[in-house]
Coordinates of N, CA and C and ligand atoms in Angstrom, one line a residue:
N1 N 5.6 17.2 14.1 CA 5.6 16.4 15.3 C 5.0 14.9 14.9
Y2 N 5.8 14.2 14.2 CA 5.5 13.0 13.8 C 5.7 11.9 15.0
T3 N 4.9 10.9 15.1 CA 5.1 10.0 16.1 C 5.7 8.7 15.5
P4 N 6.6 8.0 16.1 CA 7.0 6.6 15.6 C 5.9 5.8 15.4
L5 N 6.0 4.8 14.5 CA 5.0 3.8 14.3 C 5.5 2.3 14.9
T6 N 4.5 1.5 15.4 CA 4.8 0.2 15.9 C 5.2 -0.6 14.6
Y7 N 6.4 -1.5 14.7 CA 6.5 -2.2 13.5 C 7.3 -3.5 13.9
I8 N 7.3 -4.4 12.8 CA 8.1 -5.6 12.9 C 9.1 -5.6 11.9
Y9 N 10.3 -5.8 12.1 CA 11.3 -6.0 10.8 C 12.0 -7.1 10.9
K10 N 12.0 -8.0 9.8 CA 12.8 -9.3 9.7 C 13.5 -9.1 8.3
A11 N 14.9 -9.3 8.4 CA 15.8 -9.2 7.4 C 15.9 -10.5 6.8
A12 N 16.0 -10.4 5.4 CA 16.3 -11.6 4.6 C 17.7 -12.1 4.9
A13 N 18.0 -13.3 4.5 CA 19.4 -13.8 4.6 C 20.3 -13.0 3.7
T14 N 19.9 -12.7 2.6 CA 20.8 -12.0 1.6 C 20.8 -10.7 1.6
P15 N 22.1 -10.0 1.8 CA 22.2 -8.6 1.9 C 21.6 -7.8 0.6
G16 N 21.1 -6.7 0.6 CA 20.7 -6.1 -0.5 C 19.3 -6.3 -1.1
A17 N 18.6 -7.1 -0.3 CA 17.3 -7.5 -0.5 C 16.4 -6.4 -0.9
S18 N 15.3 -6.6 -1.5 CA 14.2 -5.7 -1.7 C 13.3 -5.9 -0.2
T19 N 12.6 -4.9 0.1 CA 11.7 -5.1 1.3 C 10.3 -4.9 1.0
L20 N 9.6 -5.9 1.6 CA 8.1 -5.8 1.4 C 7.5 -4.9 2.6
L21 N 7.0 -3.8 2.2 CA 6.4 -3.0 3.2 C 5.0 -3.4 3.5
L22 N 4.5 -3.9 4.6 CA 3.3 -4.5 4.8 C 2.3 -3.6 5.6
L23 N 1.1 -3.2 4.8 CA 0.1 -2.3 5.4 C -1.3 -3.0 5.6
H24 N -1.7 -3.0 6.8 CA -2.9 -3.9 7.1 C -4.1 -3.1 6.8
G25 N -5.2 -3.9 6.7 CA -6.6 -3.1 6.7 C -7.1 -2.6 8.1
T26 N -8.1 -1.9 8.1 CA -8.7 -1.3 9.3 C -9.0 -2.4 10.3
G27 N -8.5 -2.2 11.6 CA -8.7 -3.1 12.5 C -7.6 -4.2 12.7
G28 N -6.7 -4.2 11.7 CA -5.6 -5.1 11.8 C -4.4 -4.7 12.6
D29 N -3.3 -5.2 12.5 CA -2.1 -4.8 13.2 C -0.9 -5.3 12.3
E30 N 0.2 -5.0 12.9 CA 1.5 -5.4 12.2 C 1.7 -6.8 12.0
T31 N 1.1 -7.8 12.8 CA 1.3 -9.2 12.7 C 0.4 -9.8 11.5
D32 N -0.8 -9.2 11.2 CA -1.7 -9.6 10.1 C -1.0 -10.2 8.8
L33 N -0.3 -9.5 8.1 CA 0.1 -9.7 6.9 C 1.5 -10.6 6.7
I34 N 1.9 -10.9 7.9 CA 3.3 -11.6 7.9 C 3.1 -13.0 7.4
P35 N 2.1 -13.7 7.6 CA 1.9 -15.0 7.1 C 1.9 -15.0 5.4
L36 N 1.0 -13.9 5.1 CA 0.9 -13.7 3.6 C 2.3 -13.3 2.9
A37 N 3.0 -12.5 3.5 CA 4.4 -12.1 3.2 C 5.3 -13.3 2.9
K38 N 5.2 -14.2 4.0 CA 6.1 -15.3 3.9 C 5.8 -16.3 2.7
Q39 N 4.6 -16.2 2.2 CA 4.3 -16.9 0.8 C 5.1 -16.3 -0.3
F40 N 5.5 -15.2 -0.3 CA 6.3 -14.5 -1.4 C 7.8 -15.2 -1.2
G41 N 8.2 -15.9 -0.2 CA 9.4 -16.6 -0.3 C 10.4 -15.9 0.7
E42 N 11.6 -16.4 0.7 CA 12.6 -15.9 1.6 C 13.4 -14.7 1.2
A43 N 13.3 -14.4 0.1 CA 14.2 -13.4 -0.6 C 13.9 -11.8 -0.1
F44 N 12.9 -11.7 0.6 CA 12.5 -10.2 0.9 C 12.8 -10.0 2.3
N45 N 13.2 -8.8 2.7 CA 13.2 -8.3 4.1 C 11.6 -8.0 4.1
I46 N 11.2 -8.0 5.4 CA 9.8 -7.8 5.7 C 9.8 -6.6 6.7
L47 N 9.0 -5.6 6.4 CA 8.8 -4.6 7.3 C 7.2 -4.4 7.5
S48 N 6.6 -4.5 8.5 CA 5.4 -4.4 8.7 C 5.1 -3.4 9.9
L49 N 3.9 -2.4 9.4 CA 3.7 -1.2 10.3 C 2.2 -1.6 11.0
R50 N 2.0 -0.9 12.1 CA 0.7 -0.8 12.7 C 0.3 0.6 12.4
G51 N -1.0 0.8 11.8 CA -1.4 2.2 11.7 C -1.6 2.8 13.0
N52 N -1.4 4.0 13.1 CA -1.2 4.8 14.3 C -2.5 5.8 14.6
V53 N -3.5 5.6 13.7 CA -4.9 6.2 13.7 C -5.8 5.2 14.4
S54 N -6.5 5.5 15.6 CA -7.5 4.5 16.0 C -8.9 5.0 15.8
E55 N -9.7 4.1 15.2 CA -11.3 4.4 14.9 C -11.9 3.4 15.9
H56 N -12.3 3.8 16.9 CA -13.0 3.1 17.9 C -12.1 1.8 18.2
G57 N -10.9 2.2 18.5 CA -10.0 1.0 19.0 C -9.4 0.2 17.7
M58 N -9.8 0.5 16.6 CA -9.3 -0.2 15.3 C -8.2 0.5 14.8
P59 N -7.1 -0.2 14.7 CA -5.9 0.5 14.0 C -6.2 0.9 12.5
R60 N -5.8 2.0 12.1 CA -5.9 2.4 10.7 C -4.7 3.3 10.3
F61 N -4.4 3.6 9.1 CA -3.3 4.4 8.7 C -3.6 6.0 8.6
F62 N -4.9 6.3 8.6 CA -5.3 7.7 8.5 C -6.8 7.7 8.8
K63 N -7.3 8.9 9.1 CA -8.7 9.2 9.6 C -9.6 9.1 8.3
R64 N -10.9 8.6 8.7 CA -11.8 8.8 7.6 C -13.2 9.4 8.3
L65 N -13.9 10.1 7.3 CA -15.0 10.9 7.9 C -16.4 9.9 7.7
G66 N -16.2 8.8 6.8 CA -17.4 7.9 6.7 C -16.8 6.6 5.8
M67 N -17.6 5.7 5.5 CA -17.0 4.7 4.7 C -16.6 5.2 3.3
G68 N -15.3 4.9 3.0 CA -14.8 5.5 1.8 C -14.8 7.0 1.6
I69 N -15.0 7.7 2.6 CA -14.8 9.2 2.6 C -13.6 9.5 3.5
F70 N -12.5 9.9 2.9 CA -11.2 10.2 3.6 C -11.1 11.5 4.1
D71 N -10.4 11.7 5.2 CA -9.9 12.9 5.6 C -8.6 13.0 5.1
E72 N -8.5 13.9 4.0 CA -7.5 14.0 2.9 C -6.3 14.6 3.7
A73 N -6.8 15.7 4.5 CA -5.6 16.5 5.2 C -4.8 15.4 6.0
D74 N -5.5 14.7 6.8 CA -5.0 13.6 7.6 C -4.2 12.7 6.9
L75 N -4.8 12.2 5.7 CA -4.0 11.2 4.9 C -2.6 11.9 4.4
R76 N -2.7 13.0 4.0 CA -1.4 13.6 3.7 C -0.5 13.7 4.7
F77 N -0.8 14.1 5.9 CA 0.0 14.2 7.3 C 0.4 12.8 7.4
R78 N -0.4 11.8 7.4 CA 0.0 10.4 7.8 C 0.9 9.8 6.7
T79 N 0.8 10.1 5.5 CA 1.7 9.7 4.5 C 3.2 10.3 4.6
D80 N 3.1 11.5 4.9 CA 4.5 12.2 5.3 C 5.1 11.6 6.5
E81 N 4.4 11.3 7.5 CA 4.8 10.7 8.7 C 5.3 9.3 8.4
L82 N 4.5 8.5 7.8 CA 5.1 7.2 7.4 C 6.2 7.1 6.6
V83 N 6.5 7.8 5.6 CA 7.5 8.0 4.7 C 8.7 8.3 5.5
N84 N 8.5 9.4 6.2 CA 9.7 9.9 7.2 C 10.2 8.8 8.0
F85 N 9.3 8.0 8.5 CA 9.5 6.9 9.5 C 10.2 5.8 8.7
V86 N 9.9 5.4 7.5 CA 10.5 4.3 6.8 C 11.8 4.7 6.5
K87 N 11.9 5.9 6.1 CA 13.4 6.5 5.7 C 14.3 6.4 6.8
E88 N 13.9 6.9 8.0 CA 14.9 6.7 9.2 C 15.0 5.2 9.6
L89 N 14.1 4.3 9.3 CA 14.2 2.9 9.6 C 15.2 2.2 8.8
A90 N 15.2 2.6 7.4 CA 16.1 2.1 6.5 C 17.5 2.3 6.8
I91 N 17.8 3.6 7.4 CA 19.2 3.7 8.1 C 19.3 2.9 9.3
K92 N 18.4 2.9 10.2 CA 18.6 2.1 11.4 C 18.7 0.6 11.2
E93 N 17.9 0.0 10.3 CA 17.8 -1.5 10.1 C 18.6 -2.0 8.9
G94 N 19.2 -0.8 8.2 CA 20.1 -1.1 7.1 C 19.4 -1.9 5.9
F95 N 18.2 -1.4 5.5 CA 17.6 -1.8 4.1 C 17.8 -0.7 3.2
D96 N 17.6 -1.1 1.9 CA 17.7 -0.2 0.8 C 16.4 0.5 0.5
I97 N 16.4 1.8 0.8 CA 15.1 2.5 0.6 C 14.6 2.5 -0.9
D98 N 15.6 2.3 -1.8 CA 15.1 2.2 -3.2 C 14.7 0.9 -3.6
K99 N 14.6 0.2 -2.7 CA 14.1 -1.3 -3.0 C 12.9 -1.7 -2.1
L100 N 12.0 -0.6 -2.0 CA 10.8 -0.9 -1.2 C 9.6 -1.2 -2.1
I101 N 9.0 -2.3 -1.6 CA 7.7 -2.8 -2.5 C 6.5 -2.8 -1.4
A102 N 5.7 -1.8 -1.7 CA 4.5 -1.7 -0.6 C 3.5 -2.8 -1.1
L103 N 3.0 -3.4 0.0 CA 2.0 -4.5 -0.1 C 0.9 -4.1 1.0
G104 N -0.3 -3.6 0.4 CA -1.4 -3.0 1.2 C -2.6 -3.7 1.0
Y105 N -3.4 -3.9 2.0 CA -4.8 -4.3 1.8 C -5.7 -3.2 2.3
S106 N -6.8 -3.0 1.5 CA -7.9 -2.0 1.9 C -7.2 -0.6 2.6
N107 N -7.6 -0.4 3.7 CA -6.9 0.9 4.3 C -5.5 1.0 4.0
G108 N -4.7 -0.2 4.2 CA -3.5 -0.1 3.9 C -3.0 0.1 2.4
A109 N -3.7 -0.4 1.5 CA -3.6 -0.2 -0.1 C -3.8 1.3 -0.2
N110 N -4.7 1.9 0.7 CA -5.0 3.3 0.4 C -4.0 4.3 0.8
I111 N -3.2 3.9 1.8 CA -2.1 4.8 2.2 C -0.9 4.5 1.3
A112 N -0.7 3.3 0.8 CA 0.1 2.9 -0.4 C -0.1 3.7 -1.6
G113 N -1.4 3.8 -1.9 CA -1.6 4.7 -3.0 C -1.4 6.2 -2.9
S114 N -1.6 6.7 -1.6 CA -1.2 8.1 -1.3 C 0.3 8.4 -1.5
M115 N 1.1 7.2 -1.2 CA 2.6 7.2 -1.4 C 2.8 7.4 -2.8
L116 N 2.0 6.7 -3.6 CA 2.3 6.7 -5.1 C 2.0 8.2 -5.6
V117 N 1.0 8.9 -5.0 CA 0.6 10.1 -5.3 C 1.6 11.0 -4.9
M118 N 2.0 11.1 -3.7 CA 2.7 12.2 -3.0 C 4.2 11.9 -3.1
Y119 N 4.7 10.7 -3.5 CA 6.1 10.4 -3.7 C 6.1 9.4 -4.8
P120 N 5.9 9.9 -5.9 CA 5.9 9.0 -7.1 C 7.0 8.2 -7.5
N121 N 8.2 8.6 -7.0 CA 9.5 7.9 -7.3 C 10.0 7.2 -6.2
L122 N 9.3 7.0 -5.0 CA 9.8 6.4 -3.8 C 9.7 4.8 -4.0
L123 N 8.7 4.3 -4.5 CA 8.5 2.7 -4.4 C 9.0 2.1 -5.7
K124 N 9.5 0.9 -5.4 CA 10.0 0.0 -6.5 C 9.0 -0.6 -7.1
A125 N 8.0 -1.0 -6.4 CA 6.7 -1.7 -6.8 C 5.7 -1.5 -5.8
A126 N 4.3 -1.9 -6.2 CA 3.2 -1.8 -5.3 C 2.2 -2.8 -5.4
I127 N 1.9 -3.4 -4.4 CA 0.7 -4.4 -4.5 C -0.6 -3.9 -3.8
L128 N -1.5 -3.6 -4.4 CA -2.8 -3.0 -3.8 C -3.9 -3.8 -3.8
Y129 N -4.3 -4.5 -2.8 CA -5.7 -5.4 -2.7 C -6.7 -4.6 -2.2
R130 N -7.8 -4.5 -3.1 CA -9.0 -3.7 -2.7 C -8.7 -2.4 -2.5
P131 N -8.0 -1.6 -3.3 CA -7.7 -0.2 -3.2 C -8.9 0.7 -3.6
M132 N -8.9 2.0 -3.0 CA -9.6 3.1 -3.5 C -8.7 4.2 -3.9
Q133 N -9.2 5.1 -4.8 CA -8.3 6.3 -5.1 C -8.2 7.1 -3.8
P134 N -6.9 7.3 -3.5 CA -6.8 8.0 -2.2 C -7.3 9.4 -2.1
F135 N -7.2 10.2 -3.1 CA -7.6 11.7 -3.2 C -8.6 11.8 -4.3
K136 N -9.8 12.5 -3.8 CA -10.8 12.7 -4.9 C -10.3 13.5 -6.1
Q137 N -9.3 14.4 -5.9 CA -8.6 15.2 -6.9 C -7.2 14.7 -7.1
L138 N -6.8 14.2 -8.1 CA -5.4 13.8 -8.4 C -4.7 14.9 -9.0
P139 N -3.3 15.3 -8.6 CA -2.6 16.4 -9.1 C -2.5 16.3 -10.6
D140 N -2.7 17.4 -11.3 CA -2.6 17.5 -12.6 C -1.3 17.2 -13.2
D141 N -0.3 17.4 -12.3 CA 1.2 17.0 -12.9 C 1.6 15.9 -12.1
W142 N 0.8 14.9 -11.9 CA 1.1 13.7 -11.2 C 2.0 12.9 -12.2
K143 N 3.1 12.5 -12.0 CA 4.0 11.8 -13.0 C 5.1 11.0 -12.3
T144 N 5.3 9.8 -12.6 CA 6.4 9.1 -12.0 C 7.6 8.9 -13.0
D145 N 8.8 9.1 -12.6 CA 10.0 8.9 -13.5 C 10.4 7.4 -13.5
R146 N 9.9 6.7 -12.5 CA 10.4 5.5 -12.3 C 9.6 4.4 -13.0
Q147 N 8.3 4.7 -13.2 CA 7.5 3.7 -13.9 C 7.4 2.3 -13.1
A148 N 7.2 2.4 -11.9 CA 7.1 1.3 -11.0 C 6.1 0.4 -11.4
P149 N 6.1 -0.9 -11.3 CA 5.0 -1.9 -11.6 C 4.0 -1.7 -10.4
V150 N 2.6 -1.8 -10.6 CA 1.7 -1.7 -9.7 C 0.7 -2.6 -10.0
F151 N 0.4 -3.7 -9.0 CA -0.6 -4.6 -9.0 C -1.6 -4.3 -8.2
L152 N -2.9 -4.4 -8.9 CA -4.2 -4.0 -8.1 C -5.2 -5.0 -8.3
S153 N -5.7 -5.4 -7.2 CA -6.9 -6.4 -7.4 C -8.2 -5.9 -6.6
N154 N -9.3 -5.9 -7.3 CA -10.5 -5.6 -6.8 C -11.5 -6.8 -6.7
G155 N -12.6 -6.6 -6.0 CA -13.4 -7.9 -5.7 C -14.7 -7.6 -6.6
K156 N -15.0 -8.4 -7.4 CA -16.2 -8.3 -8.2 C -17.6 -8.0 -7.4
M157 N -17.7 -8.6 -6.4 CA -18.8 -8.5 -5.4 C -18.6 -7.6 -4.3
D158 N -17.5 -6.7 -4.4 CA -17.3 -5.8 -3.2 C -18.3 -4.6 -3.1
N159 N -19.0 -4.6 -2.2 CA -20.1 -3.6 -2.2 C -19.6 -2.3 -1.5
T160 N -18.2 -2.3 -1.2 CA -17.8 -0.9 -0.6 C -17.1 -0.3 -1.7
I161 N -16.7 -0.8 -2.9 CA -16.1 -0.1 -3.9 C -16.8 -0.2 -5.2
N162 N -17.0 0.8 -5.8 CA -17.6 0.9 -7.3 C -16.6 0.4 -8.4
P163 N -16.8 -0.5 -9.1 CA -15.7 -1.2 -10.1 C -15.4 0.1 -11.1
L164 N -16.2 0.9 -11.3 CA -16.1 2.0 -12.2 C -15.0 2.9 -11.6
H165 N -14.9 3.2 -10.2 CA -14.0 4.0 -9.7 C -12.6 3.2 -9.6
T166 N -12.6 2.0 -9.5 CA -11.4 1.2 -9.5 C -10.7 1.3 -11.0
Q167 N -11.6 1.4 -12.0 CA -11.1 1.3 -13.3 C -10.6 2.9 -13.6
Q168 N -11.2 3.8 -13.0 CA -10.7 5.3 -13.3 C -9.5 5.3 -12.4
Y169 N -9.2 4.8 -11.4 CA -8.1 4.9 -10.4 C -6.9 4.2 -11.3
S170 N -7.3 3.1 -11.7 CA -6.2 2.2 -12.5 C -5.7 3.1 -13.8
D171 N -6.7 3.6 -14.4 CA -6.3 4.5 -15.5 C -5.4 5.7 -15.2
A172 N -5.7 6.4 -14.0 CA -5.0 7.5 -13.7 C -3.6 7.2 -13.2
L173 N -3.5 6.0 -12.6 CA -2.0 5.4 -12.3 C -1.3 5.2 -13.6
Q174 N -2.0 4.7 -14.5 CA -1.3 4.2 -15.9 C -0.8 5.6 -16.5
R175 N -1.6 6.8 -16.6 CA -1.5 8.0 -17.1 C -0.3 8.7 -16.5
A176 N -0.2 8.5 -15.0 CA 1.0 9.0 -14.3 C 2.2 8.2 -14.7
G177 N 2.2 7.1 -15.2 CA 3.4 6.4 -15.8 C 3.7 5.1 -15.0
F178 N 2.8 4.8 -14.0 CA 3.0 3.4 -13.5 C 2.7 2.3 -14.5
A179 N 3.3 1.2 -14.3 CA 2.9 0.0 -15.1 C 1.9 -0.8 -14.4
V180 N 0.7 -0.6 -14.7 CA -0.4 -1.1 -13.9 C -0.8 -2.6 -14.4
T181 N -1.0 -3.5 -13.6 CA -1.6 -4.8 -13.7 C -3.0 -5.0 -12.9
A182 N -4.1 -5.0 -13.5 CA -5.3 -5.0 -12.7 C -5.9 -6.4 -12.8
H183 N -6.4 -6.9 -11.6 CA -7.2 -8.2 -11.7 C -8.5 -8.0 -11.1
E184 N -9.5 -8.7 -11.5 CA -10.8 -8.6 -10.7 C -10.9 -10.1 -10.3
I185 N -11.4 -10.2 -8.9 CA -11.5 -11.5 -8.4 C -13.0 -11.7 -8.1
A186 N -13.4 -12.8 -8.3 CA -14.8 -13.3 -8.0 C -15.1 -13.4 -6.6
T187 N -15.1 -12.2 -5.9 CA -15.4 -12.3 -4.5 C -15.7 -10.8 -3.9
G188 N -15.8 -10.7 -2.7 CA -16.0 -9.4 -2.1 C -14.9 -8.7 -1.6
H189 N -15.1 -7.9 -0.5 CA -13.9 -7.0 -0.1 C -12.8 -7.8 0.6
Q190 N -13.0 -9.2 1.0 CA -12.2 -9.8 1.8 C -11.1 -10.4 0.6
L191 N -9.9 -10.7 1.4 CA -8.7 -11.0 0.6 C -8.7 -12.6 0.5
T192 N -8.5 -12.9 -0.8 CA -8.5 -14.5 -1.0 C -7.1 -14.9 -1.5
Q193 N -7.1 -16.3 -1.4 CA -5.7 -16.9 -1.7 C -5.5 -16.6 -3.4
E194 N -6.5 -16.4 -4.1 CA -6.3 -15.9 -5.4 C -5.6 -14.6 -5.6
D195 N -6.0 -13.6 -4.7 CA -5.2 -12.5 -4.7 C -3.7 -12.7 -4.6
V196 N -3.4 -13.4 -3.6 CA -2.1 -13.6 -3.0 C -1.4 -14.4 -4.1
A197 N -2.0 -15.5 -4.7 CA -1.2 -16.3 -5.6 C -1.0 -15.5 -6.9
T198 N -2.0 -14.7 -7.3 CA -1.8 -13.9 -8.6 C -0.7 -12.9 -8.4
S199 N -0.7 -12.2 -7.2 CA 0.4 -11.2 -7.0 C 1.7 -11.7 -6.9
I200 N 1.7 -13.0 -6.3 CA 3.2 -13.7 -6.2 C 3.7 -14.0 -7.5
K201 N 2.7 -14.4 -8.3 CA 3.2 -14.8 -9.8 C 3.5 -13.5 -10.6
W202 N 2.9 -12.5 -10.3 CA 3.2 -11.2 -11.0 C 4.7 -10.7 -10.5
L203 N 4.7 -10.8 -9.1 CA 6.1 -10.1 -8.7 C 7.2 -11.0 -9.1
N204 N 7.0 -12.3 -9.0 CA 8.2 -13.3 -9.6 C 8.5 -13.0 -11.1
S205 N 7.3 -12.6 -11.8 CA 7.7 -12.4 -13.4 C 8.5 -11.1 -13.6
L206 N 8.4 -10.1 -12.5 CA 9.2 -9.0 -12.8 C 10.8 -9.1 -12.4
Y207 N 11.0 -9.8 -11.4 CA 12.4 -9.7 -11.0 C 13.1 -11.2 -10.9
Ligands
LIG1 C1 -10.6 3.1 3.9 O1 -11.0 3.7 4.9 O2 -9.4 3.2 3.8 C2 -11.4 2.3 3.1 O3 -12.8 2.5 3.5 C3 -11.1 0.8 3.3 C4 -11.3 0.4 4.7 O4 -10.5 0.5 5.6 O5 -12.3 -0.4 5.0

């Protein structure tokens, strides 16, 4: 019994465009990352979702038990739900599900990471700002056949994320076959223009 998610969809002028799947941080909504996505140019469809889990009124994409302690059963359920929803939407709105580029910040980056674990061949690329490893234990047989490029940026002064854990997560993504590009930004947990500019440059260099 999956519930539909609240979303904004804006099609690019050119048919067959890739779609930026926008996933906000805790307490955000589907409007948050639209201005950021526009900086990537006009070539992408934009699909922005609102997390359907509420933490004291703050939208999130899955439940947590504490800061950085995830309810992994809920994360699995919500990841299936989100993927299901996006697949149905691809048919309804007419975008190509094989050209999906996830772009997530914080909690949004974490459900995007869960998509990379549970659906390793779904995404064309992923941009993860301030991510954490979504599951404590990653599957032994975790492998992508698609070798999708993954951009990851962490904050050097981020006191919610241990840089060692970011490194371990990045290494695990690499071992699973993703083409990881990792950046450390001289900031905290908040998103900076440097994250945005660096990820735009990275994406433009790929396609
Ligand atoms: C999470 O719960 O996904 C992380 O703690 C990041 C956050 O949302 O603050």
